[in-house]
Amino acid sequence: PPAEPVDFSRRAEIAQRQGFAGQARQAVSFYEQALRIDPLYSDAWGALALANTHLLEGYGQAETRALPGQLVSAARRALSLDPDNADAHLALILVKPIFRNWLGMESDLRRFTGRYSDHWLGLGRLGALLFDVGRFDEGIRIHKKVQQIDPLLPVAQAMLANALLSAGRLQEAETLLDAARERWPGHPSLWAITYRLLLYSGRPQAAAAFVLEPDFHPDDMSADDVAGFVRLARAVDGRQAADVEASVEHRIRLAGADVHSITSSAPIFDLLGRSDLTFSACDRYFLNRGDVGVP
C-alpha cells in the first residue's frame, strides 16, 4: 500500500494500544481513512474489523446495533484479499460475546492462538477469559507471553497485575504496578488496580492516601469518584456503619446498572463483611440468578 494509508494504520494501532477511553473510535476512524485511500489494503480491513470488537464493549444497545454487521463485512473483505489475515479471523470470533459463553469461546480462542501463536490480542483475550472464570495461574502464564510480545501495553500490564493480586502473588503485582505507573502515570486501569492492591492487601489507610494524591489521578477522575474511593477505604479500615452501608449501596447500584461490575463488587462485599451479597452477586454473574445485579 502507499505510504499515507500505512501511516494512518500505524497511528490507529498506536492509539488503540494505549487503552484510554475513546481511543477505539479514533482507531476506527484512522483505519477508515486508510481504506478510503487504498480499498485493497487487506491489513487495514482486518484491523478495522478487530478495532470494532472494542466498540462492542461498554456501549448501549442502540450504539452497537450496527457494529456486528460492519465488523463481519470488514473481516470478510480482509479475508477475500488475504485468507490468512489473523486480525479478521480473530474479529469473527470476538463478534460473539465472551460473557456467559466462556466454554465455547475458550475453544475458539485456543484454536486461534494455536494457529497464530504470537498474536498479542488473541492471547490477551484468552488470558482475560481465564481470569474471568478464576483460572488465574493459566491466565497469568498466557499474559506473561503477551508481555514478552509487546511490553508497551498498559491495559495488559494492569490485567496481569490484577491476576497476580487475585492469585495472592502480592509482591509480583506491586513490583509490576510500580514500574508500569512510572511508564504510564495516571493511566486509569493501572490506577484502579493499584488502589485494589492496597485495599485487598490490608492497607486501607494507604489506599485512602493514594486516592487523595492528585498527582496520581487519571484525567477523568471527578471529585465524586475521589469521595467514593476514600469512603470505601475508610469503611474497610474503620468499619463505621454509615461508611459500610454507603459503600455497599453504591456497589449494589453499580451491579444493577452493569452486571460486569460484579467482578469488582463481589470481593468488596466480602471485604465489608457481607458475604451474603458476595454469593448472590456471583450467582447473578455466573448463573444469571440471585438478587444482586441485572439479568
XYZ file of N, CA and C in Angstrom, residues 122-290:
507
model
N -5.087 -11.896 20.563
C -5.714 -13.207 20.705
C -5.315 -13.867 22.015
N -4.019 -13.815 22.335
C -3.551 -14.350 23.615
C -4.132 -13.559 24.781
N -4.192 -12.235 24.625
C -4.734 -11.403 25.696
C -6.196 -11.711 25.979
N -6.975 -11.924 24.931
C -8.393 -12.262 25.123
C -8.538 -13.618 25.811
N -7.700 -14.567 25.439
C -7.750 -15.872 26.089
C -7.373 -15.747 27.566
N -6.301 -15.003 27.853
C -5.904 -14.798 29.244
C -6.986 -14.113 30.048
N -7.622 -13.090 29.464
C -8.686 -12.367 30.166
C -9.874 -13.280 30.449
N -10.208 -14.156 29.504
C -11.297 -15.110 29.722
C -10.978 -16.012 30.921
N -9.752 -16.497 30.987
C -9.367 -17.363 32.111
C -9.416 -16.603 33.426
N -9.029 -15.313 33.421
C -9.157 -14.510 34.631
C -10.626 -14.404 35.044
N -11.513 -14.227 34.061
C -12.936 -14.042 34.358
C -13.534 -15.224 35.115
N -13.016 -16.416 34.864
C -13.595 -17.603 35.499
C -12.695 -18.161 36.600
N -11.737 -17.345 37.063
C -10.953 -17.715 38.237
C -9.781 -18.636 37.984
N -9.403 -18.837 36.729
C -8.261 -19.715 36.419
C -7.009 -18.843 36.276
N -6.589 -18.291 37.412
C -5.575 -17.235 37.391
C -4.206 -17.733 36.947
N -3.774 -18.890 37.434
C -2.429 -19.354 37.091
C -2.278 -19.563 35.585
N -3.313 -20.159 34.953
C -3.263 -20.342 33.497
C -3.238 -18.997 32.781
N -4.111 -18.094 33.230
C -4.179 -16.782 32.603
C -2.899 -15.994 32.762
N -2.255 -16.106 33.922
C -1.001 -15.392 34.166
C 0.078 -15.868 33.203
N 0.167 -17.167 32.998
C 1.176 -17.694 32.062
C 0.964 -17.126 30.655
N -0.286 -17.060 30.231
C -0.582 -16.538 28.895
C -0.295 -15.047 28.828
N -0.682 -14.303 29.874
C -0.477 -12.861 29.844
C 1.000 -12.488 29.942
N 1.794 -13.335 30.562
C 3.235 -13.068 30.572
C 3.817 -13.214 29.169
N 3.235 -14.092 28.368
C 3.671 -14.192 26.978
C 3.272 -12.934 26.210
N 2.061 -12.402 26.489
C 1.651 -11.141 25.872
C 2.650 -10.042 26.213
N 3.078 -10.017 27.470
C 4.036 -9.013 27.925
C 5.369 -9.137 27.173
N 5.778 -10.371 26.874
C 7.005 -10.580 26.126
C 6.860 -10.122 24.676
N 5.687 -10.368 24.085
C 5.453 -9.972 22.701
C 5.449 -8.454 22.565
N 4.765 -7.788 23.500
C 4.710 -6.324 23.466
C 4.659 -5.796 24.891
N 5.767 -5.307 25.433
C 5.802 -4.807 26.802
C 5.189 -3.423 26.964
N 4.713 -2.816 25.865
C 4.192 -1.447 25.927
C 2.673 -1.412 25.798
N 2.000 -2.305 26.522
C 0.542 -2.362 26.530
C 0.057 -2.121 27.964
N -0.337 -0.901 28.311
C -0.682 -0.620 29.706
C -1.858 -1.430 30.245
N -2.880 -1.675 29.422
C -4.033 -2.447 29.908
C -3.629 -3.894 30.180
N -2.773 -4.455 29.331
C -2.295 -5.817 29.571
C -1.503 -5.889 30.873
N -0.709 -4.858 31.153
C 0.035 -4.806 32.416
C -0.927 -4.758 33.599
N -1.993 -3.950 33.469
C -2.973 -3.842 34.552
C -3.691 -5.167 34.778
N -4.067 -5.843 33.703
C -4.763 -7.119 33.839
C -3.870 -8.175 34.471
N -2.607 -8.178 34.088
C -1.675 -9.136 34.678
C -1.492 -8.850 36.164
N -1.353 -7.575 36.531
C -1.203 -7.219 37.940
C -2.433 -7.622 38.741
N -3.612 -7.427 38.172
C -4.845 -7.798 38.865
C -4.930 -9.309 39.076
N -4.490 -10.069 38.080
C -4.492 -11.527 38.214
C -3.492 -11.981 39.274
N -2.318 -11.362 39.283
C -1.321 -11.698 40.311
C -1.872 -11.391 41.705
N -2.547 -10.255 41.836
C -3.194 -9.916 43.109
C -4.223 -10.966 43.492
N -5.062 -11.340 42.542
C -6.121 -12.313 42.817
C -5.558 -13.680 43.165
N -4.377 -14.010 42.636
C -3.733 -15.287 42.937
C -2.897 -15.231 44.216
N -2.886 -14.073 44.893
C -2.138 -13.935 46.143
C -0.663 -13.662 45.960
N -0.264 -13.308 44.750
C 1.158 -13.041 44.470
C 1.387 -11.529 44.556
N 1.294 -11.011 45.795
C 1.223 -9.571 46.018
C 2.508 -8.857 45.640
N 3.658 -9.451 45.987
C 4.927 -8.792 45.698
C 5.128 -8.611 44.202
N 4.803 -9.649 43.432
C 4.931 -9.549 41.982
C 3.999 -8.473 41.429
N 2.776 -8.448 41.944
C 1.804 -7.464 41.465
C 2.278 -6.049 41.752
N 2.798 -5.830 42.954
C 3.216 -4.482 43.335
C 4.435 -4.032 42.532
N 5.377 -4.934 42.315
C 6.563 -4.598 41.525
C 6.171 -4.225 40.092
N 5.270 -5.010 39.510
C 4.818 -4.740 38.149
C 4.115 -3.387 38.076
N 3.234 -3.112 39.050
C 2.482 -1.852 39.029
C 3.375 -0.635 39.218
N 4.351 -0.738 40.097
C 5.259 0.392 40.310
C 5.970 0.767 39.009
N 6.453 -0.246 38.293
C 7.159 0.013 37.031
C 6.200 0.538 35.962
N 4.988 -0.032 35.912
C 4.030 0.382 34.888
C 3.536 1.805 35.119
N 3.299 2.193 36.374
C 2.825 3.552 36.660
C 3.909 4.591 36.390
N 5.154 4.192 36.542
C 6.245 5.110 36.194
C 6.263 5.362 34.690
N 5.908 4.337 33.921
C 5.906 4.466 32.462
C 4.646 5.168 31.971
N 3.490 4.869 32.610
C 2.212 5.459 32.207
C 1.534 6.119 33.413
N 2.034 7.250 33.872
C 1.437 7.894 35.057
C 0.002 8.329 34.764
N -0.886 8.055 35.702
C -2.264 8.478 35.540
C -3.111 7.600 34.646
N -2.593 6.443 34.202
C -3.426 5.570 33.369
C -4.552 4.994 34.229
N -5.812 5.103 33.789
C -6.934 4.702 34.653
C -6.912 3.236 35.074
N -6.524 2.336 34.182
C -6.512 0.911 34.538
C -5.449 0.622 35.592
N -4.280 1.207 35.427
C -3.200 0.994 36.398
C -3.540 1.631 37.742
N -4.189 2.800 37.705
C -4.616 3.451 38.938
C -5.584 2.553 39.702
N -6.571 2.021 38.998
C -7.610 1.206 39.650
C -7.015 -0.046 40.287
N -6.084 -0.703 39.606
C -5.507 -1.926 40.155
C -4.592 -1.609 41.332
N -3.897 -0.476 41.288
C -3.063 -0.090 42.434
C -3.933 0.138 43.667
N -5.056 0.800 43.474
C -5.994 1.014 44.587
C -6.486 -0.317 45.148
N -6.848 -1.229 44.257
C -7.314 -2.544 44.704
C -6.227 -3.292 45.464
N -5.007 -3.215 44.978
C -3.895 -3.888 45.645
C -3.748 -3.396 47.085
N -3.773 -2.096 47.268
C -3.646 -1.545 48.617
C -4.834 -1.950 49.483
N -6.015 -1.926 48.908
C -7.225 -2.243 49.673
C -7.247 -3.703 50.102
N -6.891 -4.601 49.188
C -7.010 -6.032 49.461
C -5.805 -6.625 50.175
N -4.728 -5.865 50.274
C -3.542 -6.395 50.957
C -3.435 -5.866 52.383
N -4.548 -5.412 52.931
C -4.570 -4.988 54.330
C -4.026 -3.605 54.576
N -4.066 -2.732 53.553
C -3.544 -1.377 53.699
C -4.593 -0.333 53.303
N -5.753 -0.345 53.948
C -6.802 0.600 53.555
C -6.418 2.050 53.782
N -5.617 2.344 54.814
C -5.194 3.725 55.032
C -4.286 4.196 53.891
N -3.420 3.322 53.426
C -2.572 3.654 52.281
C -3.416 3.837 51.017
N -4.485 3.032 50.897
C -5.384 3.173 49.751
C -6.050 4.543 49.759
N -6.515 4.987 50.938
C -7.132 6.310 51.042
C -6.126 7.409 50.715
N -4.904 7.276 51.198
C -3.874 8.272 50.922
C -3.555 8.312 49.423
N -3.536 7.143 48.788
C -3.282 7.073 47.349
C -4.361 7.826 46.579
N -5.621 7.648 46.979
C -6.730 8.332 46.315
C -6.605 9.845 46.468
N -6.154 10.286 47.619
C -6.095 11.719 47.909
C -4.876 12.410 47.290
N -4.033 11.661 46.613
C -2.848 12.249 45.963
C -3.206 12.641 44.528
N -3.441 13.937 44.260
C -3.921 14.333 42.925
C -2.944 14.047 41.801
N -1.657 13.979 42.094
C -0.681 13.716 41.032
C -0.847 12.330 40.414
N -1.509 11.417 41.138
C -1.700 10.063 40.642
C -3.003 9.907 39.856
N -3.911 10.899 39.923
C -5.254 10.723 39.381
C -5.267 10.590 37.853
N -6.121 9.702 37.331
C -6.413 9.738 35.895
C -7.093 11.061 35.548
N -6.989 11.472 34.301
C -7.514 12.774 33.896
C -9.028 12.901 34.095
N -9.758 11.787 33.950
C -11.213 11.881 34.010
C -11.777 11.603 35.406
N -10.953 11.606 36.433
C -11.439 11.321 37.785
C -12.104 12.564 38.368
N -13.340 12.410 38.829
C -14.095 13.525 39.385
C -13.970 13.562 40.903
N -14.439 14.664 41.501
C -14.445 14.786 42.960
C -15.339 13.729 43.587
N -16.448 13.392 42.933
C -17.338 12.338 43.452
C -16.637 10.983 43.434
N -15.859 10.721 42.388
C -15.098 9.474 42.325
C -14.128 9.387 43.505
N -13.408 10.475 43.750
C -12.442 10.513 44.850
C -13.141 10.237 46.168
N -14.277 10.903 46.400
C -15.006 10.734 47.661
C -15.453 9.287 47.844
N -15.916 8.645 46.761
C -16.371 7.267 46.864
C -15.245 6.298 47.176
N -14.109 6.478 46.540
C -12.970 5.592 46.812
C -12.441 5.784 48.230
N -12.391 7.032 48.694
C -11.939 7.289 50.068
C -12.917 6.688 51.068
N -14.205 6.845 50.807
C -15.219 6.287 51.708
C -15.085 4.771 51.821
N -14.847 4.107 50.682
C -14.687 2.651 50.713
C -13.462 2.251 51.524
N -12.347 2.954 51.320
C -11.139 2.627 52.074
C -11.363 2.817 53.570
N -12.065 3.881 53.934
C -12.345 4.124 55.355
C -13.329 3.110 55.906
N -14.268 2.644 55.069
C -15.201 1.612 55.507
C -14.464 0.316 55.823
N -13.499 -0.043 54.981
C -12.708 -1.251 55.217
C -11.840 -1.078 56.462
N -11.326 0.123 56.660
C -10.420 0.378 57.779
C -11.150 0.460 59.112
N -12.179 1.300 59.180
C -12.820 1.563 60.470
C -14.110 0.832 60.713
N -14.717 0.275 59.627
C -15.993 -0.442 59.723
C -17.088 0.404 60.369
N -17.044 1.723 60.120
C -18.138 2.569 60.577
C -19.391 2.232 59.770
N -20.519 2.074 60.482
C -21.738 1.581 59.842
C -22.155 2.447 58.654
N -22.070 3.767 58.785
C -22.516 4.647 57.709
C -21.647 4.479 56.461
N -20.327 4.376 56.661
C -19.421 4.189 55.523
C -19.650 2.849 54.846
N -19.827 1.814 55.654
C -20.051 0.468 55.107
C -21.345 0.440 54.312
N -22.411 0.983 54.898
C -23.709 0.953 54.221
C -23.664 1.730 52.911
N -23.035 2.912 52.935
C -22.956 3.720 51.712
C -22.147 3.006 50.631
N -21.056 2.363 51.022
C -20.225 1.647 50.052
C -20.945 0.442 49.479
N -21.662 -0.290 50.333
C -22.429 -1.449 49.869
C -23.517 -1.013 48.897
N -24.249 0.039 49.249
C -25.328 0.511 48.378
C -24.787 0.984 47.029
N -23.632 1.635 47.062
C -23.024 2.091 45.811
C -22.695 0.906 44.910
N -22.142 -0.140 45.493
C -21.769 -1.309 44.700
C -22.994 -2.060 44.200
N -24.059 -2.074 44.972
C -25.306 -2.698 44.511
C -25.860 -1.931 43.306
N -25.782 -0.605 43.367
C -26.253 0.203 42.234
C -25.417 -0.067 40.987
N -24.101 -0.184 41.155
C -23.246 -0.483 40.008
C -23.621 -1.819 39.374
N -23.844 -2.829 40.223
C -24.221 -4.150 39.710
C -25.569 -4.095 39.013
N -26.471 -3.234 39.516
C -27.770 -3.082 38.880
C -27.677 -2.418 37.516
N -26.679 -1.558 37.348
C -26.508 -0.863 36.074
C -25.725 -1.696 35.070
N -24.794 -2.532 35.547
C -23.937 -3.304 34.640
C -23.475 -4.568 35.355
N -23.916 -5.699 34.887
C -23.594 -6.963 35.542
C -22.089 -7.228 35.540
N -21.363 -6.660 34.571
C -19.917 -6.883 34.519
C -19.191 -6.265 35.713
N -19.799 -5.281 36.367
C -19.154 -4.665 37.528
C -19.082 -5.611 38.719
N -19.799 -6.723 38.644
C -19.788 -7.688 39.750
C -18.393 -8.251 39.985
N -17.565 -8.310 38.951
C -16.219 -8.849 39.145
C -15.419 -8.026 40.144
N -15.699 -6.739 40.236
C -15.021 -5.921 41.251
C -15.864 -5.760 42.509
N -17.198 -5.825 42.386
C -18.068 -5.595 43.541
C -18.139 -6.788 44.479
N -18.149 -8.012 43.929
C -18.321 -9.197 44.781
C -17.248 -9.304 45.863
N -15.960 -9.141 45.550
C -14.959 -9.215 46.617
C -15.055 -8.054 47.601
N -15.554 -6.905 47.147
C -15.724 -5.782 48.072
C -16.818 -6.079 49.086
N -17.896 -6.708 48.640
C -18.937 -7.109 49.584
C -18.341 -7.977 50.695
N -17.497 -8.920 50.284
C -16.889 -9.823 51.276
C -15.949 -9.056 52.201
N -15.201 -8.124 51.623
C -14.272 -7.322 52.411
C -15.001 -6.510 53.479
N -16.251 -6.130 53.180
C -17.053 -5.338 54.115
C -17.935 -6.194 55.014
N -17.700 -7.512 55.005
C -18.451 -8.392 55.887
C -19.809 -8.803 55.369
N -20.069 -8.640 54.082
C -21.366 -9.004 53.506
C -21.193 -10.152 52.516
N -20.758 -11.290 53.056
C -20.541 -12.448 52.179
C -21.844 -12.928 51.557
N -22.983 -12.622 52.198
C -24.267 -12.987 51.597
C -24.432 -12.315 50.235
N -24.029 -11.050 50.149
C -24.116 -10.343 48.883
C -23.069 -10.849 47.892
N -21.922 -11.281 48.394
C -20.903 -11.846 47.512
C -21.444 -13.062 46.787
N -22.079 -13.977 47.531
C -22.613 -15.193 46.901
C -23.763 -14.855 45.952
N -24.610 -13.925 46.361
C -25.725 -13.546 45.492
C -25.221 -12.894 44.212
N -24.188 -12.056 44.333
C -23.619 -11.407 43.147
C -22.982 -12.428 42.208
N -22.286 -13.415 42.778
C -21.671 -14.455 41.941
C -22.730 -15.317 41.271
N -23.825 -15.592 41.971
C -24.933 -16.310 41.340
C -25.449 -15.551 40.123
N -25.558 -14.219 40.270
C -26.041 -13.426 39.143
C -25.023 -13.428 38.005
N -23.759 -13.277 38.342
C -22.732 -13.159 37.307
C -22.590 -14.459 36.518
N -22.460 -15.576 37.217
C -22.185 -16.836 36.534
C -23.439 -17.559 36.057
N -24.518 -17.483 36.848
C -25.690 -18.321 36.578
C -26.952 -17.522 36.252
N -26.852 -16.178 36.262
C -27.976 -15.300 35.965
C -29.159 -15.541 36.896
N -28.837 -15.624 38.189
C -29.884 -15.724 39.188
C -29.373 -15.013 40.454
N -30.214 -14.842 41.432
C -29.816 -14.129 42.635
C -30.415 -12.740 42.670
